[in-house]
Coordinates of N, CA and C and ligand atoms in Angstrom, one line a residue:
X1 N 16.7 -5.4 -12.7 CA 15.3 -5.5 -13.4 C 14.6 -6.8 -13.0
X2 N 13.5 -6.2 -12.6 CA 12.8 -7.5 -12.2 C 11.5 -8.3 -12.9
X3 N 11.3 -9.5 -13.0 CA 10.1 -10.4 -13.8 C 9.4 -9.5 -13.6
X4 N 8.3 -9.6 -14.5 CA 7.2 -8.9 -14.5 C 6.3 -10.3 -13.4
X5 N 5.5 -9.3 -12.7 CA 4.5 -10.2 -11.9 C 3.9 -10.5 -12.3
X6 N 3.5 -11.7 -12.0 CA 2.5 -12.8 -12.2 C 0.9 -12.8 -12.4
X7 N 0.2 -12.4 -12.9 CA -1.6 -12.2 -12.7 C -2.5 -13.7 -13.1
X8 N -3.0 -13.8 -11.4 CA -4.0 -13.9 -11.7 C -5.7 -14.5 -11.5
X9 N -6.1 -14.4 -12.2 CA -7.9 -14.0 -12.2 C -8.5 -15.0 -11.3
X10 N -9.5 -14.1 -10.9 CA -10.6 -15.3 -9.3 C -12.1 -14.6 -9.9
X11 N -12.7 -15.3 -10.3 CA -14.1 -15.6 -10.9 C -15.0 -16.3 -10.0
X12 N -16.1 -16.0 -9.8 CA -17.3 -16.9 -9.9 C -18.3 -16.8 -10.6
X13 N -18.4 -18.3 -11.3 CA -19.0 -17.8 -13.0 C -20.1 -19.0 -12.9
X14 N -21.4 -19.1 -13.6 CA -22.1 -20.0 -13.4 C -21.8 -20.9 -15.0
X15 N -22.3 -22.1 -15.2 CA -22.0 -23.3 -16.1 C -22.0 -22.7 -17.5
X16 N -22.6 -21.5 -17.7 CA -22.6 -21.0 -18.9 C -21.9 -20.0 -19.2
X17 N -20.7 -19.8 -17.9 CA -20.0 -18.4 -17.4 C -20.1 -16.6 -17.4
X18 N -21.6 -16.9 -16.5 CA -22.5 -15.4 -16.3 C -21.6 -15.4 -15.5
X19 N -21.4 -13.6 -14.9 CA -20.5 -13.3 -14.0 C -21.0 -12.2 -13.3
X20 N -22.4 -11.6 -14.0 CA -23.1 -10.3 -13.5 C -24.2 -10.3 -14.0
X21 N -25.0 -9.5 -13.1 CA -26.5 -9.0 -13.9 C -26.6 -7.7 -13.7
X22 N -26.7 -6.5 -14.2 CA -27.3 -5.2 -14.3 C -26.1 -4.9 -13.4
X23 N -24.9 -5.0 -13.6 CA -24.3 -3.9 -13.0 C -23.4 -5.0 -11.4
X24 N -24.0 -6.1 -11.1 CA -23.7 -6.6 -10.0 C -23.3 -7.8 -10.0
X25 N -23.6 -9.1 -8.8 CA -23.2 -10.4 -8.9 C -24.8 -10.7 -9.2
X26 N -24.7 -11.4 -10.3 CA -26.2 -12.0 -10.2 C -26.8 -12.9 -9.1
X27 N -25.9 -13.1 -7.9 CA -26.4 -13.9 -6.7 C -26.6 -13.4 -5.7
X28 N -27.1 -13.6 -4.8 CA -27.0 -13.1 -3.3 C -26.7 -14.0 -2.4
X29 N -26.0 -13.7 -1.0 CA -25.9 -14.7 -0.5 C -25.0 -15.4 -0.2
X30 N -24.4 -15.2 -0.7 CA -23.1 -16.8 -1.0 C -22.1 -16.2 0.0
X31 N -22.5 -16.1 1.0 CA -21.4 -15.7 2.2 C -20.1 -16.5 2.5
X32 N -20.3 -17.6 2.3 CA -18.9 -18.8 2.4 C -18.3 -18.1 0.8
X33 N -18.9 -18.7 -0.3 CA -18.2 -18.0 -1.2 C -17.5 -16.8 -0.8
X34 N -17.9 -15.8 -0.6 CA -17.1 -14.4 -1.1 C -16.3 -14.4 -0.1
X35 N -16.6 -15.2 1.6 CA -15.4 -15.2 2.5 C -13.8 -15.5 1.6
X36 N -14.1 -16.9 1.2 CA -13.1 -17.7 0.3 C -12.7 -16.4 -1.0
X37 N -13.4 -15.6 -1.8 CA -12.7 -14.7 -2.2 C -11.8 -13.6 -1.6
X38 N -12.1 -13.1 -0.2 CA -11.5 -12.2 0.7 C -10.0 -13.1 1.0
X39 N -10.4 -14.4 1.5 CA -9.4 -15.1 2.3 C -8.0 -15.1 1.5
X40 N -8.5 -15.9 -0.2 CA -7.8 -16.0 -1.0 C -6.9 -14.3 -1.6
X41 N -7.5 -13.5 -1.4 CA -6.6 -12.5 -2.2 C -6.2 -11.7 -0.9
X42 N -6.8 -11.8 0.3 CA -5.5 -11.2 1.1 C -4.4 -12.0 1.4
X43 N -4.4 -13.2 1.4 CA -3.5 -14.2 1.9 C -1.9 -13.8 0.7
X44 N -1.0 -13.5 1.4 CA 0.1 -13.1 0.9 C 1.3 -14.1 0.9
X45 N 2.2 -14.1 0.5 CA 3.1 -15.3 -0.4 C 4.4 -15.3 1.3
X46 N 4.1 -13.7 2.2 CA 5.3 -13.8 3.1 C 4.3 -12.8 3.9
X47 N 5.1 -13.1 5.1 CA 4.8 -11.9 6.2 C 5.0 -10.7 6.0
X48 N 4.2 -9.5 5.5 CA 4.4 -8.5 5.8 C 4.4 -7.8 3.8
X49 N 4.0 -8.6 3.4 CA 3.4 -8.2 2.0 C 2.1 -8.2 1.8
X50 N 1.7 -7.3 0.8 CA 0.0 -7.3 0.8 C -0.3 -7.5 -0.8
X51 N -1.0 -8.1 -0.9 CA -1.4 -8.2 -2.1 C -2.3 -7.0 -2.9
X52 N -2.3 -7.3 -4.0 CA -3.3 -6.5 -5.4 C -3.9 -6.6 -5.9
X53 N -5.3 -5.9 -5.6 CA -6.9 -6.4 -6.7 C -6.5 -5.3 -7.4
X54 N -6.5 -5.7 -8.9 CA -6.9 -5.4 -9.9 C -8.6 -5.4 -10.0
X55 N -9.0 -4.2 -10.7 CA -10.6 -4.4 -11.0 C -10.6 -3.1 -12.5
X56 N -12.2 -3.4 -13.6 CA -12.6 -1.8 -13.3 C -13.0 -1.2 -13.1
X57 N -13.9 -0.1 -13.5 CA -14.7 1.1 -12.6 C -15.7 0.4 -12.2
X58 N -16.3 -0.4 -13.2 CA -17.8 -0.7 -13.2 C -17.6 -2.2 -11.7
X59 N -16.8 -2.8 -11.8 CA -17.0 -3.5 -10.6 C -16.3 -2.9 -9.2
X60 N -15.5 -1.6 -9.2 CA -15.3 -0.8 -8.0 C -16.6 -0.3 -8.0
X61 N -17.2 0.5 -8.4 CA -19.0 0.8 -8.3 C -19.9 -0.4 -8.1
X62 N -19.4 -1.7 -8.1 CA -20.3 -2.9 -7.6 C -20.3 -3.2 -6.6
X63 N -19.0 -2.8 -5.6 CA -18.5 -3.0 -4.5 C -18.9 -2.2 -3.1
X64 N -19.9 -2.8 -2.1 CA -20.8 -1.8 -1.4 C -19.8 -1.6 -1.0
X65 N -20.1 -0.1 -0.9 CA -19.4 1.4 -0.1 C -18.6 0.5 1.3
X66 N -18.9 0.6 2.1 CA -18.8 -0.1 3.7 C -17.4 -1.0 2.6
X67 N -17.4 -2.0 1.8 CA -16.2 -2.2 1.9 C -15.3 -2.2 0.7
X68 N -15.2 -0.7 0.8 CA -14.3 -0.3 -0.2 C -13.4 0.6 0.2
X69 N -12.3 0.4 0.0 CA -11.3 0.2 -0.8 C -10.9 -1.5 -0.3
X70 N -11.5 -2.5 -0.7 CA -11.2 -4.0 -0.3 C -10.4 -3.9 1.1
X71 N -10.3 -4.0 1.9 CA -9.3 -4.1 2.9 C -7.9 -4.8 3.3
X72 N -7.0 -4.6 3.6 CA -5.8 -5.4 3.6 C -5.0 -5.8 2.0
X73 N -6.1 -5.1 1.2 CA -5.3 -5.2 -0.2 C -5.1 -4.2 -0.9
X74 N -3.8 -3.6 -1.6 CA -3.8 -2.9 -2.5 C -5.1 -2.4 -3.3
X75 N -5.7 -1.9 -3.6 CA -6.8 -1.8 -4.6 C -6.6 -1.2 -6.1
X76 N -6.3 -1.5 -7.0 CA -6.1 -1.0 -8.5 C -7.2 -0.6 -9.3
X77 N -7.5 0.9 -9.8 CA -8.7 0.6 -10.5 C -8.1 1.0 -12.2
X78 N -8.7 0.3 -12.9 CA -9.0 1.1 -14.3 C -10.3 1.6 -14.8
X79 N -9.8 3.0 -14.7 CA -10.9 3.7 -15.3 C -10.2 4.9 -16.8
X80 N -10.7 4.7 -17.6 CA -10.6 6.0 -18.7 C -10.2 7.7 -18.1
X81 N -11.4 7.8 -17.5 CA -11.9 9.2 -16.8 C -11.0 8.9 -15.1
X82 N -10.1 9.5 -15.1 CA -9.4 9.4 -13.8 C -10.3 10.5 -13.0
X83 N -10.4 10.1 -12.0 CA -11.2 10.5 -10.9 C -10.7 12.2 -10.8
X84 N -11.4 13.3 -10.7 CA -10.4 14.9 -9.9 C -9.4 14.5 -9.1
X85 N -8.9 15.7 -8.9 CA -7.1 15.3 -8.8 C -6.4 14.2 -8.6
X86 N -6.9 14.1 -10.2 CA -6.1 13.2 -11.2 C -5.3 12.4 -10.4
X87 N -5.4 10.9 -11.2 CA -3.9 9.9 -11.0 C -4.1 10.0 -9.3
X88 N -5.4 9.7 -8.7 CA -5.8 10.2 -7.3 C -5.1 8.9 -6.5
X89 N -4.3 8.6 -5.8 CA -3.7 7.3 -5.4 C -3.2 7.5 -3.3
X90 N -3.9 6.7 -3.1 CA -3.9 6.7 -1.4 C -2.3 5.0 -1.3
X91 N -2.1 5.2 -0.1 CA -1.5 3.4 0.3 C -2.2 2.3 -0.1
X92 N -3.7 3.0 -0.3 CA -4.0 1.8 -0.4 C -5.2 1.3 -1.3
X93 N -5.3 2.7 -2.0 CA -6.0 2.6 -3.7 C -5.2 3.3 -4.8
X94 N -5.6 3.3 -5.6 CA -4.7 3.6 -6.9 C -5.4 3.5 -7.8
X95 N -6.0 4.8 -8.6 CA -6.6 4.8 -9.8 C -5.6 4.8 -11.3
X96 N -5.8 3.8 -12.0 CA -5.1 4.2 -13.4 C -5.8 4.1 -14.9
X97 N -5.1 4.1 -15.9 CA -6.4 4.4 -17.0 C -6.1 3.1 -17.9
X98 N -5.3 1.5 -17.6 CA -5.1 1.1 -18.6 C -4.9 0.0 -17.7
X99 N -4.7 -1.6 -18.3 CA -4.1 -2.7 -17.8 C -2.7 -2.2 -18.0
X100 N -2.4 -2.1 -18.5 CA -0.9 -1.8 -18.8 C -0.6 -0.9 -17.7
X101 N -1.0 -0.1 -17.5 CA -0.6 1.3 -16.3 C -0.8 0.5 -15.1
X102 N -1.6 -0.2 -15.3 CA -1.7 -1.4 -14.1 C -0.5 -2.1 -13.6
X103 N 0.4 -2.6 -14.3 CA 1.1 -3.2 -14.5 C 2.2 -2.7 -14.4
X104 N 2.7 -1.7 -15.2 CA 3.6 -0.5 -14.2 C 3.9 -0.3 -13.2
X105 N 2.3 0.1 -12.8 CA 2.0 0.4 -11.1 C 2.6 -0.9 -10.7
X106 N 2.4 -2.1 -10.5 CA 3.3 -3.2 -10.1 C 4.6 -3.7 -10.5
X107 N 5.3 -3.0 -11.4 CA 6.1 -3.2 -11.5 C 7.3 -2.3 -10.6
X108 N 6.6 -0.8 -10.6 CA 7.5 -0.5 -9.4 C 6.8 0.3 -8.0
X109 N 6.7 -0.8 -7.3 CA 6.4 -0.8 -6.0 C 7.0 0.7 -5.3
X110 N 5.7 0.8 -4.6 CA 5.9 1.8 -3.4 C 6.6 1.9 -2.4
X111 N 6.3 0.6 -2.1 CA 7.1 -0.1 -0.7 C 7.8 -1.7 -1.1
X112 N 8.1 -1.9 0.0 CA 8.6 -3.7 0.0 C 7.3 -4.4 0.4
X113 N 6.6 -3.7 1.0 CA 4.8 -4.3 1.1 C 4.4 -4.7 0.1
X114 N 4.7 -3.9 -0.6 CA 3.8 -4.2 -2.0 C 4.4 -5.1 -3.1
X115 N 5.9 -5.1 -2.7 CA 6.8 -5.2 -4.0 C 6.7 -6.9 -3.9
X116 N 6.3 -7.5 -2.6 CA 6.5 -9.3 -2.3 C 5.2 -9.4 -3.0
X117 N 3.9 -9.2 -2.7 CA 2.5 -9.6 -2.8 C 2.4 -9.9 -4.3
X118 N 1.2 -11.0 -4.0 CA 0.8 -11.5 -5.6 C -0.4 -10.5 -5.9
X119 N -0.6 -10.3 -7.3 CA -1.9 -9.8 -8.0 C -2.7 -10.5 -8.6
X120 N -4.0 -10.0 -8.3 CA -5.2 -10.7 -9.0 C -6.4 -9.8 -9.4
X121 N -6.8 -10.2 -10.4 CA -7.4 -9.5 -11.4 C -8.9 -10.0 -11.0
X122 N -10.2 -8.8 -10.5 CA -11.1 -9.7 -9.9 C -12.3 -9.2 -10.4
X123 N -11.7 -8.7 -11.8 CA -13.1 -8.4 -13.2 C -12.9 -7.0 -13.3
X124 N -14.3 -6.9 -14.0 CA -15.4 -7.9 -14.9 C -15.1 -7.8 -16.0
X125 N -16.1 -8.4 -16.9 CA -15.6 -9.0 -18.2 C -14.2 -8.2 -19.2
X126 N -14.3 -6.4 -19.5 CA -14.0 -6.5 -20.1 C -12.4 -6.4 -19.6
X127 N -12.0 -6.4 -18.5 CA -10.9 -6.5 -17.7 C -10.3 -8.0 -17.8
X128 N -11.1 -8.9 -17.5 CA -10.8 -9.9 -17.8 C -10.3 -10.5 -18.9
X129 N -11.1 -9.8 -20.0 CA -10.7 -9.9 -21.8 C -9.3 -9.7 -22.2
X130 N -8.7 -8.4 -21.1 CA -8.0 -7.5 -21.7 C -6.6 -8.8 -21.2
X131 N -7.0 -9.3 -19.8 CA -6.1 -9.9 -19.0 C -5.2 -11.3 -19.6
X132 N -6.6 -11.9 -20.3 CA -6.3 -12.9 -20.7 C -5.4 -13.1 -22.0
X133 N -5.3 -11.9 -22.7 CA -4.0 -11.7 -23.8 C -2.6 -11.1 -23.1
X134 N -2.8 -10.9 -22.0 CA -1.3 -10.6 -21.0 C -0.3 -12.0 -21.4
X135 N 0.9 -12.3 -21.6 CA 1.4 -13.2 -21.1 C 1.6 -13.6 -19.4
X136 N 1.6 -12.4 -18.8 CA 1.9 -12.2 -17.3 C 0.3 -13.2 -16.8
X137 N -0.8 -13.7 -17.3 CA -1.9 -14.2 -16.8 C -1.8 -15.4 -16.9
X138 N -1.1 -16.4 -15.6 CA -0.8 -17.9 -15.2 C -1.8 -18.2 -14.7
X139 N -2.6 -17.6 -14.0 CA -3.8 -18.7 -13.8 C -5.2 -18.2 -13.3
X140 N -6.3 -19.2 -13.3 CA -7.2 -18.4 -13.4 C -8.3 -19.6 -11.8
X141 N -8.7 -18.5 -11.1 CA -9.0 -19.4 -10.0 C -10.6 -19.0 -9.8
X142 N -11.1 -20.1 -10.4 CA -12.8 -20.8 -10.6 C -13.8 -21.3 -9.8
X143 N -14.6 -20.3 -9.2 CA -15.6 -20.6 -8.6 C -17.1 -21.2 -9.5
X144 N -17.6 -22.8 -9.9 CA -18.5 -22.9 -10.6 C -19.6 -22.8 -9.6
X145 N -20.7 -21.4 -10.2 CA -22.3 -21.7 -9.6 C -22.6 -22.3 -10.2
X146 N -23.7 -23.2 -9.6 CA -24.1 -24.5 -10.0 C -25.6 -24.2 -10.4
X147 N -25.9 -23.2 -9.8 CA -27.9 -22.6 -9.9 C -27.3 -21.9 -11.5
X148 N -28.8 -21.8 -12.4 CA -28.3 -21.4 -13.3 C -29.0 -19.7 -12.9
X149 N -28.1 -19.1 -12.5 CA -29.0 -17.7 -12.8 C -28.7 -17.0 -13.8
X150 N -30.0 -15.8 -14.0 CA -29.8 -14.9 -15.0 C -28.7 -14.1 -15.2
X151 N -28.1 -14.0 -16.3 CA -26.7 -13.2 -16.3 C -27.0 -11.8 -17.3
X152 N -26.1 -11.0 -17.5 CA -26.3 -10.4 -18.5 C -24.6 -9.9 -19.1
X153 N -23.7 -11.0 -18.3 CA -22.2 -10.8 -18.1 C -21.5 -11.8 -17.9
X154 N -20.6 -11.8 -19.1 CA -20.2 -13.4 -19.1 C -18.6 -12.8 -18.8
X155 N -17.7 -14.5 -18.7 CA -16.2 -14.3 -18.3 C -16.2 -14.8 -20.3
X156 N -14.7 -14.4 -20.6 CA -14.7 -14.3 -21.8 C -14.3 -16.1 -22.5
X157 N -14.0 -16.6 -21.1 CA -13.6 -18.3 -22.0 C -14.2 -18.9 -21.4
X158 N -14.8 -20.2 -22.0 CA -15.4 -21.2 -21.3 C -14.7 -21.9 -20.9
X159 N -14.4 -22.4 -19.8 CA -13.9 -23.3 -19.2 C -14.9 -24.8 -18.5
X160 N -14.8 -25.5 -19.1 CA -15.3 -26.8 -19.3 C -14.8 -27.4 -17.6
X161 N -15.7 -28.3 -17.0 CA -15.4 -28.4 -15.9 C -14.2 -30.0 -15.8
X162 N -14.2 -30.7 -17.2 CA -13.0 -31.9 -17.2 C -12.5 -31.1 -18.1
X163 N -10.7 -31.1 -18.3 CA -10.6 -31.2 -19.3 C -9.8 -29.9 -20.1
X164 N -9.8 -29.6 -21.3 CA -9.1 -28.2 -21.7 C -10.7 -27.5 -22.0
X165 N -9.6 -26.0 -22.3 CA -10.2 -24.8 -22.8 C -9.4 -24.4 -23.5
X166 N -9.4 -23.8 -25.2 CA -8.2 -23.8 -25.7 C -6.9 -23.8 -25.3
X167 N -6.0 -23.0 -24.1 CA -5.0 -23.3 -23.9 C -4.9 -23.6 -22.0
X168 N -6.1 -23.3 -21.5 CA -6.4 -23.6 -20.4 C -6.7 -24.9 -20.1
X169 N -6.1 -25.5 -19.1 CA -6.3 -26.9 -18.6 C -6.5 -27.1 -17.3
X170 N -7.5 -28.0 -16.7 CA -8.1 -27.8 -15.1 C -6.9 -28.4 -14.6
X171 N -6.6 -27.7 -13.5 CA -5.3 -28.3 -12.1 C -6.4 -29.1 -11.4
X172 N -5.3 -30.1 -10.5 CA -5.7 -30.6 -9.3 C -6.3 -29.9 -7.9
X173 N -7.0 -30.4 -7.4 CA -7.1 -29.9 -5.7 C -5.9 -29.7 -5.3
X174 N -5.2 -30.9 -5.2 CA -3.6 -30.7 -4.9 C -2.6 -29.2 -5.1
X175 N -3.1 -29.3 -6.4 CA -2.4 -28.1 -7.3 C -2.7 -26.4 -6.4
X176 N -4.4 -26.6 -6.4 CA -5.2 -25.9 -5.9 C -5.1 -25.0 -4.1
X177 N -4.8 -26.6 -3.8 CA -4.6 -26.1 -2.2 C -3.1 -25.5 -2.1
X178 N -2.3 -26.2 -2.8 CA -0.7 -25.2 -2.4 C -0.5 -23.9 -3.0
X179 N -1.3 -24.1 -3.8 CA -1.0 -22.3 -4.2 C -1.9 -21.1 -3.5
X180 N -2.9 -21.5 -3.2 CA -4.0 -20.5 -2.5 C -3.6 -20.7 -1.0
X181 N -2.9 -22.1 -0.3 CA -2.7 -22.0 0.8 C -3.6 -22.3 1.9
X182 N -4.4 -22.9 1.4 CA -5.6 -23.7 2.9 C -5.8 -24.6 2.0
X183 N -6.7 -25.4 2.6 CA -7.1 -26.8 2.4 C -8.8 -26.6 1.8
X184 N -9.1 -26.3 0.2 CA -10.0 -25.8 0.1 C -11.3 -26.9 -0.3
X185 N -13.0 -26.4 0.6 CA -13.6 -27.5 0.6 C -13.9 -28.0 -0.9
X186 N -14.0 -29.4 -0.5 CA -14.0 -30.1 -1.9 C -15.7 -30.4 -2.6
X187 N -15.9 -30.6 -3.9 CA -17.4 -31.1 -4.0 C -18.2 -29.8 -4.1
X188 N -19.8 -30.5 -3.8 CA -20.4 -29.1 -4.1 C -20.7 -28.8 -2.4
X189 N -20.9 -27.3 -2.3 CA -21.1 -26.3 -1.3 C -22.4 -25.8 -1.4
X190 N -23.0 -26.4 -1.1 CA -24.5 -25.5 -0.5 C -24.5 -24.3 0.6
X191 N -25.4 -23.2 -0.2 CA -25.6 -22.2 0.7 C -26.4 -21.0 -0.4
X192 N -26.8 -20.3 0.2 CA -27.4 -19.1 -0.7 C -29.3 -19.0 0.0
X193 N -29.1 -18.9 1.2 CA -30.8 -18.5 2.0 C -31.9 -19.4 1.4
X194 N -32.4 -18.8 1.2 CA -33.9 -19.9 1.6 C -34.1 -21.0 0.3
X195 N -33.6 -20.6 -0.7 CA -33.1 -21.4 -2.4 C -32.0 -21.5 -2.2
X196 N -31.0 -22.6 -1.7 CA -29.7 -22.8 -1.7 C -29.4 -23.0 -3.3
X197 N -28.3 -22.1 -3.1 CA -27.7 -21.7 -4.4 C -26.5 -22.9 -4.4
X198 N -26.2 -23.9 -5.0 CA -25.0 -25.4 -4.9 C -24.0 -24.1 -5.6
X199 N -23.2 -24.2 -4.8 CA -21.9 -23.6 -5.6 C -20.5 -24.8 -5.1
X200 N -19.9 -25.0 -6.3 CA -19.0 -26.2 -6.1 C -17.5 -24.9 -6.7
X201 N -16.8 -25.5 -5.4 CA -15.4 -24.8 -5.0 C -14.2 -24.8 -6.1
X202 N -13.3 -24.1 -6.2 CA -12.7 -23.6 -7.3 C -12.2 -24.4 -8.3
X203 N -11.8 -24.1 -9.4 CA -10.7 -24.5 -10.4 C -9.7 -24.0 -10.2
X204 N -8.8 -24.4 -10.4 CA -7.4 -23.7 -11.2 C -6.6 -24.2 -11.9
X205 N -6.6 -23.3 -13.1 CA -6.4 -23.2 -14.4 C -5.3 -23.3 -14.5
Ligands
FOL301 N1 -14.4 -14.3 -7.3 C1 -15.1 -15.1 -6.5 N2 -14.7 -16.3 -6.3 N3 -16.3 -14.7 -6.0 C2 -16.7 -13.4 -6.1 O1 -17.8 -13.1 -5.6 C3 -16.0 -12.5 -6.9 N4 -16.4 -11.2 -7.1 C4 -15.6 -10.4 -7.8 C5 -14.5 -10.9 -8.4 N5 -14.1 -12.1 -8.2 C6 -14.8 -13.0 -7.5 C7 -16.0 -9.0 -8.0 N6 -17.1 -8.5 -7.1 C8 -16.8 -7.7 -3.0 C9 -18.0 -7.5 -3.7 C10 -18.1 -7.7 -5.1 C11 -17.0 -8.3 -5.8 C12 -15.8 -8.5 -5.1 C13 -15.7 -8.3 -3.7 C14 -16.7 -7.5 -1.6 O2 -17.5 -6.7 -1.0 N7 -15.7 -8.1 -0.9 C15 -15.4 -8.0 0.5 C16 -16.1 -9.1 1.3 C17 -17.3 -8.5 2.0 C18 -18.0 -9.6 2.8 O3 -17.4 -10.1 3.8 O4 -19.2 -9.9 2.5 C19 -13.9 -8.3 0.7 O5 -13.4 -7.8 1.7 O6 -13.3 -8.9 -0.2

């Protein structure tokens, strides 16, 4: 019998922690950002394991067509309403109806591909809600936008950029860089077209 795996969450949330507007990212743009979200969740713990996005329907429907099913990663969805023939599951997507069924699903691996790779939970809100009462949910990896845009979709804790969040507490860069595995830029990051949107690089929680 083996530990239950590990979860966990990769956000970009702005100062008031919006996470969406109408269905999508309230930003556009942020091409360095979202690289750094690809990088980070394919990047695997060993050679020859693949990692696991967790999501639910409503952010698998956020995700333009062209790149879906995520690439190089397992894809998990939760939806209520399982897609026609049912419990529909390719190598390399997998619909289920619960976090829990989620979790299952990672608990007994398909392959040894699957069975090494870390999982991460990559929204939206109410996914994230559900996550954050998991014991299995160690950390939580924080992209702050710095523009304040319109949201209509928040992450469910505030995380304060010194300091705690009820049982959350900000890590080091240090901390930061050995577990993600590159050397991630520090400060704020400008970028976002003709209104640079300041987006300052991750937490972890
Ligand atoms: N975490 C962070 N840090 N940034 C995000 O944008 C983010 N987005 C989500 C969850 N956690 C995040 C959920 N939304 C794609 C689109 C929306 C999305 C997540 C992923 C997406 O299309 N990803 C492609 C990259 C495409 C590209 O290169 O532009 C991928 O391969 O990951």
């Amino acid at each position: 019998t083996m530990p239950p795996r590990e979860l966990t969450l990769i956000v970009a949330a702005t100062s008031k922690m919006g996470i969406g507007l109408r269905g999508t990212l309230p930003w556009t743009g942020l091409k360095k950002e979202m690289a750094y979200f690809a990088r980070v969740t394919k990047r695997a713990p060993s050679l020859g394991a693949t990692n696991a996005v967790i999501m639910g329907r409503k952010t698998w429907d956020s995700i333009p067509p062209r790149f879906r099913p995520l690439k190089e990663r397992h894809n998990i969805v939760i939806s209520r309403t399982l897609p026609p023939a049912s419990k529909s599951s390719s190598s390399s997507s997998t619909t289920v109806s619960s976090l829990s069924e989620a979790l299952d699903t990672l608990s007994r691996p398909t392959d040894a591909e699957k069975a090494s790779g870390r999982a991460f939970i990559i929204g939206g809100a109410q996914i994230y809600a559900t996550a954050l009462e998991k014991p299995e949910t160690k950390r939580i990896l924080l992209t702050r936008i710095l523009s304040d845009f319109e949201c209509d979709t928040f992450f469910p804790v505030v995380l304060e950029e010194s300091g705690e969040a009820g049982s959350w507490r900000r890590r080091s860069k240090e901390e930061l860089d050995a577990w993600v595995g590159e050397n991630v830029a520090d400060g704020e990051q400008e970028e976002g077209g003709t209104r640079p949107a300041a987006s300052r690089y991750p937490h972890c929680h």
